[in-house]
mmCIF file of C-alpha atoms in Angstrom:
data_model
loop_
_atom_site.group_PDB
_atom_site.id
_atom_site.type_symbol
_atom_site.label_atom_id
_atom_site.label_comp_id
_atom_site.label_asym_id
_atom_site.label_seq_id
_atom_site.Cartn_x
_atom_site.Cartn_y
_atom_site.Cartn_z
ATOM 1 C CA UNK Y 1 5.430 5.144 -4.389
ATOM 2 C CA UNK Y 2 7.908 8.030 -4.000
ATOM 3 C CA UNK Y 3 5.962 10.690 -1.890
ATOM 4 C CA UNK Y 4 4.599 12.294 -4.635
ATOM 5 C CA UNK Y 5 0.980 11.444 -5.860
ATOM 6 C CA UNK Y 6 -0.491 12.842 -8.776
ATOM 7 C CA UNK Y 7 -4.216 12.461 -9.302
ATOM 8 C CA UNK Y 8 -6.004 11.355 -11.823
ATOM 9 C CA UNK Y 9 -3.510 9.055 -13.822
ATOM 10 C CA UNK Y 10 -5.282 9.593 -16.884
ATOM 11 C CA UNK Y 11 -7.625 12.500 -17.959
ATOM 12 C CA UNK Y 12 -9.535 12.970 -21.483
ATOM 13 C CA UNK Y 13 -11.092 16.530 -22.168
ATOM 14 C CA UNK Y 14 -12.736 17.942 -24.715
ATOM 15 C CA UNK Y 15 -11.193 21.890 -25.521
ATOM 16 C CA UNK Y 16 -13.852 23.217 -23.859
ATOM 17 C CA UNK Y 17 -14.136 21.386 -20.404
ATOM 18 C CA UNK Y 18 -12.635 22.750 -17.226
ATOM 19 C CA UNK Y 19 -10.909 20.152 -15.115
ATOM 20 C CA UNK Y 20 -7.905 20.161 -12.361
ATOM 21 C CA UNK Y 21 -4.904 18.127 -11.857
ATOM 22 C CA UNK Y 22 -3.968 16.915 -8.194
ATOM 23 C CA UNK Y 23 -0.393 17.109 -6.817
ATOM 24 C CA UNK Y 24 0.137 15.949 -2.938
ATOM 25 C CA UNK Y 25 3.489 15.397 -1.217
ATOM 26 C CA UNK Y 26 4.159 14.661 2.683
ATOM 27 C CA UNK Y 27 7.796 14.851 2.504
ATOM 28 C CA UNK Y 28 7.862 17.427 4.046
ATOM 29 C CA UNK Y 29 8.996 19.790 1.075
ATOM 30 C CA UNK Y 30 8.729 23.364 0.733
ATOM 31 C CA UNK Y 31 8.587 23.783 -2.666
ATOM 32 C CA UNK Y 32 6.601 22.440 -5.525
ATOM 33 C CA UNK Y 33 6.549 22.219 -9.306
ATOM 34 C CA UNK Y 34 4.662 21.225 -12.447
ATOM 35 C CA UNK Y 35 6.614 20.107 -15.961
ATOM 36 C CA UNK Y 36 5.365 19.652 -18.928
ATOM 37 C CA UNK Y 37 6.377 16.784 -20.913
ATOM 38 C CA UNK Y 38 5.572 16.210 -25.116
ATOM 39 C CA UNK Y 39 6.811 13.534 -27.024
ATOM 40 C CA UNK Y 40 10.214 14.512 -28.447
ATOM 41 C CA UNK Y 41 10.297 17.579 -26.797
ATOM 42 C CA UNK Y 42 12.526 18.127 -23.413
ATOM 43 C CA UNK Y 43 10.771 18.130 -20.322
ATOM 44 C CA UNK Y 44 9.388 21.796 -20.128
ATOM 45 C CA UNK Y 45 9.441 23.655 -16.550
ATOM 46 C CA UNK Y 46 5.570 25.386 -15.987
ATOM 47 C CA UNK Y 47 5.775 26.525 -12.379
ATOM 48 C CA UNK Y 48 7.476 27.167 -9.002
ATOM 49 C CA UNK Y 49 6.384 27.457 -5.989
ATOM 50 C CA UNK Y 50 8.201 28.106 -2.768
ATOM 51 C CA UNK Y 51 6.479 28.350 0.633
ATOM 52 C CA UNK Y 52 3.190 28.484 -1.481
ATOM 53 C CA UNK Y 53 4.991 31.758 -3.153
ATOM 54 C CA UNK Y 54 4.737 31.525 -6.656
ATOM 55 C CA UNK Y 55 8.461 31.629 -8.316
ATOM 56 C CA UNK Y 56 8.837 30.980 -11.515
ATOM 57 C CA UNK Y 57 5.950 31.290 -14.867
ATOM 58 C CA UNK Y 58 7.676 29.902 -17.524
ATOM 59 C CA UNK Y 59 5.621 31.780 -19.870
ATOM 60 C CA UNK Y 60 2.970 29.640 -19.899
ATOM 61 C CA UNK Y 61 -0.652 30.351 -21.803
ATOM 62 C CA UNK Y 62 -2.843 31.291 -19.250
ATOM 63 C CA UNK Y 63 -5.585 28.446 -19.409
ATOM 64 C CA UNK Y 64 -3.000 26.916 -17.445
ATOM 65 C CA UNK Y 65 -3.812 27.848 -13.878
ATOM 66 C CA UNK Y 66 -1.480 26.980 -11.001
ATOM 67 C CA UNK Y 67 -3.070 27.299 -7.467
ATOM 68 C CA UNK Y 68 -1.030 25.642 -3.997
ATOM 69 C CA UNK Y 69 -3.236 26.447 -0.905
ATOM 70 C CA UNK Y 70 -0.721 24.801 1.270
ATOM 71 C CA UNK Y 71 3.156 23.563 0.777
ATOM 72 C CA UNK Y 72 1.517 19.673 0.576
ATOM 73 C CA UNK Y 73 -0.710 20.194 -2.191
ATOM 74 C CA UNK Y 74 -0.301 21.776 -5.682
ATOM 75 C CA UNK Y 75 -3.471 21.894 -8.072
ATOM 76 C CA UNK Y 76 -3.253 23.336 -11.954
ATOM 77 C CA UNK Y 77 -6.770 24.266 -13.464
ATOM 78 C CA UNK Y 78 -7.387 23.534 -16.861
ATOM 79 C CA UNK Y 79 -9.513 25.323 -19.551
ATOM 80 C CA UNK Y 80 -10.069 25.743 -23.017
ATOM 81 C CA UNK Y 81 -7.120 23.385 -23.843
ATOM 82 C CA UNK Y 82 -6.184 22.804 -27.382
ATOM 83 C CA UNK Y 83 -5.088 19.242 -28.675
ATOM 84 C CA UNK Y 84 -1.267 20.365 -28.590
ATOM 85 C CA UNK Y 85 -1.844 20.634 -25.102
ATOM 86 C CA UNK Y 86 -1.484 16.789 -24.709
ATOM 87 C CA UNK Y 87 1.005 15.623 -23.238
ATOM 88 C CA UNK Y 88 2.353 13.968 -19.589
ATOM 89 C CA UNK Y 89 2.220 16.352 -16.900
ATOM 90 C CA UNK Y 90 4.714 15.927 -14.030
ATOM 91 C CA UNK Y 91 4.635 17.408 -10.405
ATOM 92 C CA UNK Y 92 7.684 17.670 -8.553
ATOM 93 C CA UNK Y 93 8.530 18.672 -4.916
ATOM 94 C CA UNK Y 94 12.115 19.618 -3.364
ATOM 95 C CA UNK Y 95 13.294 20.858 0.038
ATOM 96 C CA UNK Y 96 13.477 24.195 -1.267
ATOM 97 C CA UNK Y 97 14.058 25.585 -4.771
ATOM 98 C CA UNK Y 98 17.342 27.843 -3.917
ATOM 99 C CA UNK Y 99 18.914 24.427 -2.446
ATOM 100 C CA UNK Y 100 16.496 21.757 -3.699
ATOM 101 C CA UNK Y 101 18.140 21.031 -6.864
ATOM 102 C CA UNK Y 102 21.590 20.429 -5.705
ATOM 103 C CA UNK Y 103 19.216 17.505 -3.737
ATOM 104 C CA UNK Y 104 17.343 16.492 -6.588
ATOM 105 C CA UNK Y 105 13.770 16.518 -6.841
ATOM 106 C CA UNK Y 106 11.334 13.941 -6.387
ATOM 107 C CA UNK Y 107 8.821 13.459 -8.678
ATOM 108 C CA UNK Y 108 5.524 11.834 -9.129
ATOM 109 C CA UNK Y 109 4.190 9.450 -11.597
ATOM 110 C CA UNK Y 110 2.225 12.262 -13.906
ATOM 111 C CA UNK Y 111 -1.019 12.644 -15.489
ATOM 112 C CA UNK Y 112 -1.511 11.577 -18.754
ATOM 113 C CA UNK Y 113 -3.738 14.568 -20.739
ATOM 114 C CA UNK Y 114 -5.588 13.644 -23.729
ATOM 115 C CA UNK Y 115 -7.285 17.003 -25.201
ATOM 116 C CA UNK Y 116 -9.856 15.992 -27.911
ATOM 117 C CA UNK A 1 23.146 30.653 -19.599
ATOM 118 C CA UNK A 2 23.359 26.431 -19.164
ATOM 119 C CA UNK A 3 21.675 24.156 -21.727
ATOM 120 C CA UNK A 4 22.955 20.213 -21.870
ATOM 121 C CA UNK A 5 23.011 17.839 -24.912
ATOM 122 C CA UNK A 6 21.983 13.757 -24.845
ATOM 123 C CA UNK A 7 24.263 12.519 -28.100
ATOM 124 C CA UNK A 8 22.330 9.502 -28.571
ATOM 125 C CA UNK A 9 18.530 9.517 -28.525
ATOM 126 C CA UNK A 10 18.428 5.768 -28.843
ATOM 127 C CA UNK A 11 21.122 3.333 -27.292
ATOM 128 C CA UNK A 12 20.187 -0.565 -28.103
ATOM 129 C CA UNK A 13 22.288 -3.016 -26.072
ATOM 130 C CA UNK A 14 22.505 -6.959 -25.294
ATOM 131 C CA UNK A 15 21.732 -7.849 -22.076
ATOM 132 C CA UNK A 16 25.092 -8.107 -19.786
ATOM 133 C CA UNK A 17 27.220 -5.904 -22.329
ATOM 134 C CA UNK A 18 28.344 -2.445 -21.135
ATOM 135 C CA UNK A 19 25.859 0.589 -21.427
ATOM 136 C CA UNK A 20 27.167 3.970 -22.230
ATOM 137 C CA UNK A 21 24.609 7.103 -22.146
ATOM 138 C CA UNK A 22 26.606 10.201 -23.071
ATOM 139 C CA UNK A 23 25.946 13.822 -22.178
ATOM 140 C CA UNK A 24 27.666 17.332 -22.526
ATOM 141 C CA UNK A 25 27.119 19.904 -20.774
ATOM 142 C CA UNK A 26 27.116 24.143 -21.024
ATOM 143 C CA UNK A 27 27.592 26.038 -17.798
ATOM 144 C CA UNK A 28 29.035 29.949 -17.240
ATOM 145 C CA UNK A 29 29.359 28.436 -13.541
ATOM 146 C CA UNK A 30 30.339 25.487 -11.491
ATOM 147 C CA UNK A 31 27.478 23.516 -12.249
ATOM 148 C CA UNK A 32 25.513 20.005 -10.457
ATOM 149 C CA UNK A 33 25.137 17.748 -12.922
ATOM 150 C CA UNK A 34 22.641 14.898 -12.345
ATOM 151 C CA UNK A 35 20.847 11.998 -14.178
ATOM 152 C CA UNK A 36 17.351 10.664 -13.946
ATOM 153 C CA UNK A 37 15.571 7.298 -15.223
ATOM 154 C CA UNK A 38 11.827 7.189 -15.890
ATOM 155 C CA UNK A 39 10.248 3.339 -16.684
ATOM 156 C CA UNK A 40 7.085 3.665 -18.761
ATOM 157 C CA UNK A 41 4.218 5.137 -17.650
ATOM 158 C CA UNK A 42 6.556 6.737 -14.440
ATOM 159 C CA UNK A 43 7.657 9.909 -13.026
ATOM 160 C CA UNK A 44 10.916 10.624 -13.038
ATOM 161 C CA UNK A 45 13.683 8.755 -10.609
ATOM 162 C CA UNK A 46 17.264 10.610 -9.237
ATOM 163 C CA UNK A 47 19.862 7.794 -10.583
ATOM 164 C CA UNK A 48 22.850 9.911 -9.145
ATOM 165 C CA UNK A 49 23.911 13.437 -8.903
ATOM 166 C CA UNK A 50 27.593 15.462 -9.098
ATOM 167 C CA UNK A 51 27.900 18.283 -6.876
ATOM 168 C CA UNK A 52 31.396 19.450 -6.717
ATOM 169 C CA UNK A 53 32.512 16.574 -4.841
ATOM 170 C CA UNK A 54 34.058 13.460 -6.076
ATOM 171 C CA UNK A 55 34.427 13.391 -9.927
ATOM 172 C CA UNK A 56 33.040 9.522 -9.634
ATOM 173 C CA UNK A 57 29.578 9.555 -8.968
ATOM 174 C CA UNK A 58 28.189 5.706 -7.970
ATOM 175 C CA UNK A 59 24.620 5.928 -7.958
ATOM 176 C CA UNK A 60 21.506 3.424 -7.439
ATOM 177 C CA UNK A 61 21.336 -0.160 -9.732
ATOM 178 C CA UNK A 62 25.106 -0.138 -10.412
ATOM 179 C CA UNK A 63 24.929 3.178 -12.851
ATOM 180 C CA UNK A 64 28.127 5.506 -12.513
ATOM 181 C CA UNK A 65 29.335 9.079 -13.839
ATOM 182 C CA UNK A 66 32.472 10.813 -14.356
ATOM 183 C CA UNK A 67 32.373 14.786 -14.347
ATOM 184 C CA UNK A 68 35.133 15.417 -16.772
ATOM 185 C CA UNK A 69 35.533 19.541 -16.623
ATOM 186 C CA UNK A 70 38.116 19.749 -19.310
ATOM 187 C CA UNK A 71 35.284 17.785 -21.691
ATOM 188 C CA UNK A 72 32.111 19.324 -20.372
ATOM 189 C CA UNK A 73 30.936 15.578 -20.390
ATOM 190 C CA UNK A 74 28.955 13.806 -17.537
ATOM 191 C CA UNK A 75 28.937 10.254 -18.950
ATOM 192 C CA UNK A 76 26.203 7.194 -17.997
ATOM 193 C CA UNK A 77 28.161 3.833 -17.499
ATOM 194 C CA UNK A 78 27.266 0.515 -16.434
ATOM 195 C CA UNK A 79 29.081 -2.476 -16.769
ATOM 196 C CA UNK A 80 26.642 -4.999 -17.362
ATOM 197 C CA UNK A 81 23.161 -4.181 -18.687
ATOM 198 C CA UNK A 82 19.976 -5.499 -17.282
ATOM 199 C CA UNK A 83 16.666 -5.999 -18.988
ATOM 200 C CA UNK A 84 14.657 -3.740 -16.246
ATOM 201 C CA UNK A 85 17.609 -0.994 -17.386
ATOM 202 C CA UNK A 86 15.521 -0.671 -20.718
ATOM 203 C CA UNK A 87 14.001 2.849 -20.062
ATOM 204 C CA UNK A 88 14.373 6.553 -20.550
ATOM 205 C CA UNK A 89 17.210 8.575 -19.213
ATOM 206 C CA UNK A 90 17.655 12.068 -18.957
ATOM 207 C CA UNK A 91 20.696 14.297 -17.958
ATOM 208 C CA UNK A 92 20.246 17.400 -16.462
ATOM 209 C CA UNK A 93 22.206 20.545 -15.211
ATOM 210 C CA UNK A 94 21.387 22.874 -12.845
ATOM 211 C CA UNK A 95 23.434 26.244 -12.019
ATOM 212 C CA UNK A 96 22.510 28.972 -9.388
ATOM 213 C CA UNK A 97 20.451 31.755 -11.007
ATOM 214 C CA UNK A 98 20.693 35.416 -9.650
ATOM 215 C CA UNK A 99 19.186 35.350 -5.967
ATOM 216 C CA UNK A 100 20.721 31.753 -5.398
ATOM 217 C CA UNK A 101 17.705 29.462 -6.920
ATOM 218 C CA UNK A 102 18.201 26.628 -9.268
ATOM 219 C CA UNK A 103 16.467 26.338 -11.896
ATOM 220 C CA UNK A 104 17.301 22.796 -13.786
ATOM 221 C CA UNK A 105 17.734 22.240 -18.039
ATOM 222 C CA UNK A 106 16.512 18.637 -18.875
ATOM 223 C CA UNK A 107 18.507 17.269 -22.121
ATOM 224 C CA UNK A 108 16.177 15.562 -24.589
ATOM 225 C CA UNK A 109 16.221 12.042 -23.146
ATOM 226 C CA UNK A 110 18.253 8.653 -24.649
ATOM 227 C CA UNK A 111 16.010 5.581 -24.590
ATOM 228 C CA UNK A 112 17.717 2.470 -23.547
ATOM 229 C CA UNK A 113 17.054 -1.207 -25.461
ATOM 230 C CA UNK A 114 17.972 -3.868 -23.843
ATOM 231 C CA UNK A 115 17.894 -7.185 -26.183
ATOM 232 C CA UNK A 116 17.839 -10.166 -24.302
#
């Protein structure tokens, strides 16, 4: 385990469910992040958040819904997904994003979206 | 603007032969250069990292980089492969944006074979 568990592992949806994906960290991090990542594709930055303080939206459709209530947990709601929306979705946490890259991030072990 | 290319999207080795990932680089500054493995079905694991420091970067299961400046190349070495090496690996660089976060570019990923 690195710190970083993402919940569930694996999630099938039909495109017009509503469901959530789980990020939790106790590393004490400050900052939090979700990547998308597509076969053949590079792994795509979604959102950044810092001190709960959303940072960074990458431009991303808005049935993607990022919500972090606290700086342990990071949640991003799902709706009316299309089947190019499958893909491995990553959570990430760092000290802090201004310094946390020069650290590295760590990341968790993703959720594996199936939109049918 | 940074972006960083992976030359080789497939390396295939023998087992205890040299591995060589390779990776160049874009950067208008001074940039941290890092790579990560992921093993199926995994998140995403910090092999080493190059922050301005020593040009040599040793990181975790024998891997190494050199930061060559004058090539814009951050290398993957290891002397002798290992058949729990076989996995993805992805270089990334990451320079301060305007208000001092990073922000990191993932290259495409080179999968590793290892043949026994």
């Amino acid at each position: 385990e690195t710190g970083v568990t993402q919940t569930p592992r694996h999630l099938v949806m039909g495109m017009t469910n509503k469901k959530s994906l789980k990020c939790e960290q106790h590393l004490g991090h400050n900052a939090m992040y979700w990547y998308k990542q597509s076969a053949k594709k590079p792994l795509e930055l979604m959102f950044v958040y810092n001190f709960k303080e959303q940072t960074e939206n990458n431009s991303v459709p808005s049935r993607f819904s990022p919500e972090c209530p606290n700086s342990s947990h990071l949640f991003l709601h799902l709706h009316t997904l299309q089947p190019e929306d499958s893909a491995l979705y990553l959570c990430a946490s760092s000290q802090d994003d201004r310094q946390g890259f020069g650290s590295g991030y760590t990341f968790g072990s993703g959720t594996r979206l199936t939109v049918v | 603007a940074q972006s960083v290319t992976q030359l080789d999207s497939h390396v295939s080795v023998s087992e205890g032969t040299p591995v060589l990932l390779r990776c160049n680089y874009s950067s208008s500054y001074s940039p941290s250069l890092f790579w990560y493995v992921q093993h199926p079905n995994k998140g995403l694991q910090l092999l080493l990292k190059y922050t301005s420091a020593a040009t040599l970067v040793k990181g975790i299961n024998g891997f190494e980089a050199e930061f060559k400046k004058s090539e814009t190349s951050f290398h993957l070495t290891k002397p002798s492969a290992h058949m729990s090496d076989a996995a993805e690996y992805f270089c990334v660089v990451s320079d301060p944006r305007t208000g001092g976060s990073y922000i990191p570019t993932f290259g495409r990923g080179t999968s590793l074979i290892v043949h026994p």
